[in-house]
């Protein structure tokens, strides 16, 4: 599987090294090559908000990416937008795949899923030092059948 690429029309002001750092970061999620994050992140990278028990740096995100890949082995990432400033980048992407393994305690259901991710990265040199992220977990849980339908809400 190929790593996600930033569309050529996006983030013209991003240096080639920072562009590659973002692609390696998302490549660690969208392939079985989680070690790509070593090429993307500073050793003390901060993930905000962190998962419970998550340590800083690449070694903190690798188990999370592996868990997602085990639950959604065909996980693919499409980068839609990248807005870049002097030492920052905002990324809007979509993750898609099939729920074939346990995910956050929810057994595999075989359902196709698609959820949005919005992330804000700060760089130090050519690597990502801090990431603030927000995933559409409500939508994800809804798709895997873990969120009860509210009375009167459309399915």
Tab-separated table of C-alpha atoms in Angstrom:
chain	number	residue	atom	x	y	z
A	1	UNK	CA	0.000	0.000	0.000
A	2	UNK	CA	1.281	3.450	-0.842
A	3	UNK	CA	1.642	6.151	1.766
A	4	UNK	CA	-0.720	9.108	1.623
A	5	UNK	CA	0.636	11.997	-0.404
A	6	UNK	CA	-0.078	15.681	0.000
A	7	UNK	CA	-1.839	16.933	-3.135
A	8	UNK	CA	0.693	18.920	-5.212
A	9	UNK	CA	-1.562	21.985	-5.157
A	10	UNK	CA	-1.564	22.079	-1.331
A	11	UNK	CA	0.837	23.852	1.036
A	12	UNK	CA	3.166	25.376	-1.539
A	13	UNK	CA	5.051	27.104	1.298
A	14	UNK	CA	5.903	23.822	3.021
A	15	UNK	CA	9.558	22.825	2.699
A	16	UNK	CA	10.211	19.482	0.976
A	17	UNK	CA	11.446	18.045	4.304
A	18	UNK	CA	8.327	19.087	6.196
A	19	UNK	CA	6.096	17.817	3.396
A	20	UNK	CA	7.893	14.472	3.609
A	21	UNK	CA	7.579	14.456	7.423
A	22	UNK	CA	3.802	14.761	7.126
A	23	UNK	CA	3.673	12.049	4.471
A	24	UNK	CA	5.821	9.737	6.612
A	25	UNK	CA	3.623	10.407	9.643
A	26	UNK	CA	0.445	9.469	7.773
A	27	UNK	CA	2.298	6.630	6.040
A	28	UNK	CA	2.931	5.133	9.469
A	29	UNK	CA	-0.834	5.025	9.923
A	30	UNK	CA	-1.885	3.923	6.444
A	31	UNK	CA	0.682	1.128	5.977
A	32	UNK	CA	2.177	-1.607	8.132
A	33	UNK	CA	5.390	0.439	8.237
A	34	UNK	CA	4.775	2.243	11.541
A	35	UNK	CA	8.508	2.936	11.816
A	36	UNK	CA	7.980	5.674	9.203
A	37	UNK	CA	7.027	7.900	12.139
A	38	UNK	CA	10.701	7.799	13.209
A	39	UNK	CA	11.415	9.869	10.086
A	40	UNK	CA	8.591	12.303	10.849
A	41	UNK	CA	8.630	13.073	14.568
A	42	UNK	CA	11.053	14.600	17.039
A	43	UNK	CA	12.162	12.214	19.810
A	44	UNK	CA	10.004	14.102	22.344
A	45	UNK	CA	7.007	14.706	20.035
A	46	UNK	CA	3.829	15.605	21.900
A	47	UNK	CA	0.452	14.188	20.873
A	48	UNK	CA	-2.344	16.347	22.265
A	49	UNK	CA	-4.555	14.945	23.682
A	50	UNK	CA	-2.613	11.755	24.371
A	51	UNK	CA	-4.256	8.354	24.747
A	52	UNK	CA	-4.234	7.015	28.318
A	53	UNK	CA	-0.712	5.786	29.077
A	54	UNK	CA	0.759	7.164	25.839
A	55	UNK	CA	4.396	8.229	26.142
A	56	UNK	CA	5.915	11.099	24.115
A	57	UNK	CA	7.733	10.588	20.859
A	58	UNK	CA	7.453	8.026	18.081
A	59	UNK	CA	7.354	5.109	20.525
A	60	UNK	CA	4.120	6.523	21.966
A	61	UNK	CA	2.208	6.604	18.676
A	62	UNK	CA	3.417	3.284	17.247
A	63	UNK	CA	1.217	1.056	19.464
A	64	UNK	CA	-1.795	3.218	18.625
A	65	UNK	CA	-1.147	3.006	14.883
A	66	UNK	CA	-0.622	-0.776	15.206
A	67	UNK	CA	-3.890	-1.136	17.140
A	68	UNK	CA	-5.754	0.791	14.436
A	69	UNK	CA	-4.112	-1.292	11.673
A	70	UNK	CA	-5.056	-4.540	13.469
A	71	UNK	CA	-8.666	-3.397	13.785
A	72	UNK	CA	-8.804	-1.890	10.278
A	73	UNK	CA	-6.145	-3.744	8.231
A	74	UNK	CA	-7.071	-1.980	4.988
A	75	UNK	CA	-6.934	1.452	6.622
A	76	UNK	CA	-6.266	4.097	3.982
A	77	UNK	CA	-5.675	7.805	4.457
A	78	UNK	CA	-6.533	10.526	1.965
A	79	UNK	CA	-5.101	13.964	2.612
A	80	UNK	CA	-7.535	16.620	1.371
A	81	UNK	CA	-6.112	19.922	2.588
A	82	UNK	CA	-2.872	21.186	4.067
A	83	UNK	CA	-2.523	24.792	5.192
A	84	UNK	CA	1.001	25.805	6.132
A	85	UNK	CA	2.551	28.670	8.068
A	86	UNK	CA	6.173	29.376	8.990
A	87	UNK	CA	6.476	26.479	11.470
A	88	UNK	CA	3.012	24.922	11.364
A	89	UNK	CA	0.668	22.904	9.184
A	90	UNK	CA	-3.023	22.088	9.464
A	91	UNK	CA	-4.155	18.871	7.792
A	92	UNK	CA	-7.658	17.684	6.914
A	93	UNK	CA	-7.900	14.045	5.942
A	94	UNK	CA	-10.237	11.083	5.755
A	95	UNK	CA	-9.458	7.577	7.009
A	96	UNK	CA	-11.380	4.672	5.477
A	97	UNK	CA	-11.305	0.915	5.821
A	98	UNK	CA	-13.093	-2.195	7.052
A	99	UNK	CA	-13.614	-2.972	10.748
A	100	UNK	CA	-12.130	-6.505	10.889
A	101	UNK	CA	-10.658	-6.587	14.412
A	102	UNK	CA	-11.529	-5.340	17.900
A	103	UNK	CA	-11.504	-1.551	18.128
A	104	UNK	CA	-11.720	0.228	21.489
A	105	UNK	CA	-13.415	-2.858	22.925
A	106	UNK	CA	-15.901	-3.176	20.056
A	107	UNK	CA	-15.701	-6.569	18.311
A	108	UNK	CA	-15.121	-6.679	14.572
A	109	UNK	CA	-18.293	-6.100	12.605
A	110	UNK	CA	-16.983	-6.210	9.045
A	111	UNK	CA	-18.432	-2.777	8.340
A	112	UNK	CA	-16.840	-0.225	6.026
A	113	UNK	CA	-15.949	2.920	7.941
A	114	UNK	CA	-14.927	6.429	7.042
A	115	UNK	CA	-14.062	9.186	9.478
A	116	UNK	CA	-12.558	12.646	9.365
A	117	UNK	CA	-9.336	13.675	11.086
A	118	UNK	CA	-8.181	17.267	11.614
A	119	UNK	CA	-4.672	17.858	12.889
A	120	UNK	CA	-2.505	20.847	13.653
A	121	UNK	CA	1.248	20.237	13.609
A	122	UNK	CA	4.143	22.378	14.822
A	123	UNK	CA	7.576	21.712	13.384
A	124	UNK	CA	11.057	21.935	14.833
A	125	UNK	CA	13.409	21.871	11.893
A	126	UNK	CA	12.121	19.326	9.416
A	127	UNK	CA	10.260	17.165	11.943
A	128	UNK	CA	6.921	17.383	13.716
A	129	UNK	CA	7.321	18.378	17.381
A	130	UNK	CA	3.681	18.787	18.472
A	131	UNK	CA	0.379	17.524	17.067
A	132	UNK	CA	-3.050	18.652	18.233
A	133	UNK	CA	-5.616	16.263	16.792
A	134	UNK	CA	-9.347	15.770	16.581
A	135	UNK	CA	-10.930	12.697	15.048
A	136	UNK	CA	-14.610	12.171	14.373
A	137	UNK	CA	-14.838	9.397	16.962
A	138	UNK	CA	-18.578	9.942	17.329
A	139	UNK	CA	-18.993	9.107	13.638
A	140	UNK	CA	-16.573	6.175	13.877
A	141	UNK	CA	-18.339	4.643	16.883
A	142	UNK	CA	-21.680	5.149	15.157
A	143	UNK	CA	-20.431	3.272	12.088
A	144	UNK	CA	-19.075	0.308	14.069
A	145	UNK	CA	-22.318	0.027	16.024
A	146	UNK	CA	-20.992	1.206	19.378
A	147	UNK	CA	-23.108	4.326	19.726
A	148	UNK	CA	-26.792	3.868	20.520
A	149	UNK	CA	-29.271	5.487	18.205
A	150	UNK	CA	-30.985	8.351	19.993
A	151	UNK	CA	-34.742	8.228	19.968
A	152	UNK	CA	-36.064	10.257	17.051
A	153	UNK	CA	-32.640	10.586	15.384
A	154	UNK	CA	-32.169	9.600	11.770
A	155	UNK	CA	-30.198	6.380	11.241
